[in-house]
Amino acid sequence: MVNSTPYIGRFAPSPSGPLHFGSLIAALGSFLRARSMNGQWLLRIEDIDPPREIAGASDQILSTLAAYGLHWDGSVLYQSQRLEVYQQQITQLLGTDNAYYCQCTRKEIKAMGGSYDGRCGRLTQPHKVGAIRIRNHYGVAQFRDQIKGSITVNSQFAAEDFIIKRSDGLYAYQLAVVLDDIHQQITEVVRGSDLLEPTCRQESLFKLLKQPNPDWLHLPLACAEKGRKLSKQNHAAAIDVVKPQASINAALAFLGQAELPPETQVSKMLEQAISQFDLSKVPRQSEILLVP
Ligand code: GLU
């Protein structure tokens, strides 16, 4: 059967620092996949966690993407502009008893064995303030990844009633990401393998909201050491915006794609990279150690 749904992909960085090699992999990988499917590639800035945000990082991310020739379609969606939508959804979930307030502390959850046991959801006199958790009716524990095949996560993790709004009033990533993937009509999510496990929670939410979930494609993570991905938090170096050609080639090689003769115009390199993009060559493993 021919799939006639137009492809819509996205890149969704958090503005917690400048783009580094690890985030370039997610940006370039999602871009090449979308463009090789003749699809759209949208950009969403996930700026709903002000304590983790670095001033100026959003603009720096946009200008770095532009310098790398990674041009997105349409306007940028900022999650900070969508707080009312998140709140409306939460109010609805609370009203239909699909979510509830929880006042358990980290210490109490640790005493439950590290996985929340749903106790606040069973109270006859429910709390009226606190963090808000979803009633995780579906508890999806297994999903299909486009390159890794069937993925199964820890069943306790999968079944947990997870937080959709934190006790400090901030909206949780899981809720915002799902509402925005629905809003932007994303057909396939391409991102790093650090988000493999949360994918189950996201599928559970899609089901609860009675929406079809996108396809999932998790790229390998660039790691400085085993189990330690390159990240803004561990101060991975920002990528070179003056001469992007070398970083593009390094990212192509990381994704199993052929390196290209460095062109003066990065757009020429990207055109070629799109035309020869081969998903079957992307490594299946979740982590790849970078040799210094
Ligand atoms: N904002 C997340 C990050 O920067 C990525 C979210 C996603 O791709 O689903 O790690």
PDB file of N, CA, C and O in Angstrom, residues 12 25 33 39 47 87 114 119 127 132 152-153 159 212 217 259 262 265:
ATOM      1  N   ALA A  12      13.651  19.412  18.054  1.00  0.00           N
ATOM      2  CA  ALA A  12      13.043  20.069  19.216  1.00  0.00           C
ATOM      3  C   ALA A  12      14.052  20.304  20.339  1.00  0.00           C
ATOM      4  O   ALA A  12      13.941  19.717  21.414  1.00  0.00           O
ATOM      5  N   ILE A  25      23.862  15.848  15.713  1.00  0.00           N
ATOM      6  CA  ILE A  25      23.450  14.531  15.192  1.00  0.00           C
ATOM      7  C   ILE A  25      21.920  14.480  15.076  1.00  0.00           C
ATOM      8  O   ILE A  25      21.375  14.052  14.058  1.00  0.00           O
ATOM      9  N   ARG A  33      16.487  12.852   7.179  1.00  0.00           N
ATOM     10  CA  ARG A  33      15.371  11.916   7.062  1.00  0.00           C
ATOM     11  C   ARG A  33      14.140  12.623   6.461  1.00  0.00           C
ATOM     12  O   ARG A  33      13.525  12.128   5.525  1.00  0.00           O
ATOM     13  N   GLY A  39       9.709  15.541   2.867  1.00  0.00           N
ATOM     14  CA  GLY A  39       8.812  16.027   3.917  1.00  0.00           C
ATOM     15  C   GLY A  39       9.188  17.392   4.438  1.00  0.00           C
ATOM     16  O   GLY A  39      10.162  18.015   4.009  1.00  0.00           O
ATOM     17  N   ASP A  47      11.276  25.444  25.460  1.00  0.00           N
ATOM     18  CA  ASP A  47      11.698  26.373  26.510  1.00  0.00           C
ATOM     19  C   ASP A  47      10.664  26.467  27.632  1.00  0.00           C
ATOM     20  O   ASP A  47      10.114  27.530  27.883  1.00  0.00           O
ATOM     21  N   GLN A  87      -2.214  23.950  29.974  1.00  0.00           N
ATOM     22  CA  GLN A  87      -3.068  24.037  31.160  1.00  0.00           C
ATOM     23  C   GLN A  87      -4.488  23.563  30.844  1.00  0.00           C
ATOM     24  O   GLN A  87      -5.089  22.842  31.633  1.00  0.00           O
ATOM     25  N   GLY A 114      11.435   3.407  44.381  1.00  0.00           N
ATOM     26  CA  GLY A 114      11.897   4.234  43.258  1.00  0.00           C
ATOM     27  C   GLY A 114      10.853   4.451  42.190  1.00  0.00           C
ATOM     28  O   GLY A 114      11.009   5.285  41.311  1.00  0.00           O
ATOM     29  N   ARG A 119      -0.454   5.964  44.987  1.00  0.00           N
ATOM     30  CA  ARG A 119      -1.266   6.083  46.210  1.00  0.00           C
ATOM     31  C   ARG A 119      -2.154   7.329  46.251  1.00  0.00           C
ATOM     32  O   ARG A 119      -3.285   7.240  46.737  1.00  0.00           O
ATOM     33  N   HIS A 127      -6.026  15.196  47.018  1.00  0.00           N
ATOM     34  CA  HIS A 127      -5.358  16.490  47.239  1.00  0.00           C
ATOM     35  C   HIS A 127      -5.874  17.496  46.220  1.00  0.00           C
ATOM     36  O   HIS A 127      -6.332  17.130  45.134  1.00  0.00           O
ATOM     37  N   ILE A 132       0.970  17.136  39.399  1.00  0.00           N
ATOM     38  CA  ILE A 132      -0.169  16.445  38.771  1.00  0.00           C
ATOM     39  C   ILE A 132       0.342  15.248  37.988  1.00  0.00           C
ATOM     40  O   ILE A 132       1.279  15.357  37.194  1.00  0.00           O
ATOM     41  N   THR A 152      11.367  -2.895  24.388  1.00  0.00           N
ATOM     42  CA  THR A 152      10.575  -3.140  25.592  1.00  0.00           C
ATOM     43  C   THR A 152      11.255  -2.431  26.750  1.00  0.00           C
ATOM     44  O   THR A 152      12.465  -2.534  26.906  1.00  0.00           O
ATOM     45  N   VAL A 153      10.486  -1.711  27.537  1.00  0.00           N
ATOM     46  CA  VAL A 153      11.088  -1.032  28.692  1.00  0.00           C
ATOM     47  C   VAL A 153      10.639  -1.706  29.983  1.00  0.00           C
ATOM     48  O   VAL A 153       9.685  -2.484  29.998  1.00  0.00           O
ATOM     49  N   ALA A 159       4.415   1.425  33.668  1.00  0.00           N
ATOM     50  CA  ALA A 159       3.081   1.484  34.281  1.00  0.00           C
ATOM     51  C   ALA A 159       2.906   2.698  35.204  1.00  0.00           C
ATOM     52  O   ALA A 159       1.789   3.016  35.605  1.00  0.00           O
ATOM     53  N   PRO A 212      -3.431   9.243  17.125  1.00  0.00           N
ATOM     54  CA  PRO A 212      -2.440   8.282  16.638  1.00  0.00           C
ATOM     55  C   PRO A 212      -1.032   8.775  16.968  1.00  0.00           C
ATOM     56  O   PRO A 212      -0.782   9.981  16.898  1.00  0.00           O
ATOM     57  N   LEU A 217      11.949   7.079  15.704  1.00  0.00           N
ATOM     58  CA  LEU A 217      13.248   6.691  15.153  1.00  0.00           C
ATOM     59  C   LEU A 217      14.331   7.289  16.050  1.00  0.00           C
ATOM     60  O   LEU A 217      14.454   8.516  16.133  1.00  0.00           O
ATOM     61  N   GLU A 259      31.002  10.385   3.789  1.00  0.00           N
ATOM     62  CA  GLU A 259      31.448  11.776   3.920  1.00  0.00           C
ATOM     63  C   GLU A 259      31.504  12.404   2.533  1.00  0.00           C
ATOM     64  O   GLU A 259      31.577  11.703   1.524  1.00  0.00           O
ATOM     65  N   PRO A 262      34.251  18.618   0.949  1.00  0.00           N
ATOM     66  CA  PRO A 262      33.774  19.874   1.539  1.00  0.00           C
ATOM     67  C   PRO A 262      33.542  20.934   0.470  1.00  0.00           C
ATOM     68  O   PRO A 262      34.426  21.222  -0.328  1.00  0.00           O
ATOM     69  N   GLN A 265      29.817  26.058  -0.163  1.00  0.00           N
ATOM     70  CA  GLN A 265      28.446  26.268   0.324  1.00  0.00           C
ATOM     71  C   GLN A 265      27.939  24.987   0.979  1.00  0.00           C
ATOM     72  O   GLN A 265      27.864  23.944   0.318  1.00  0.00           O
TER      73      GLN A 265
END
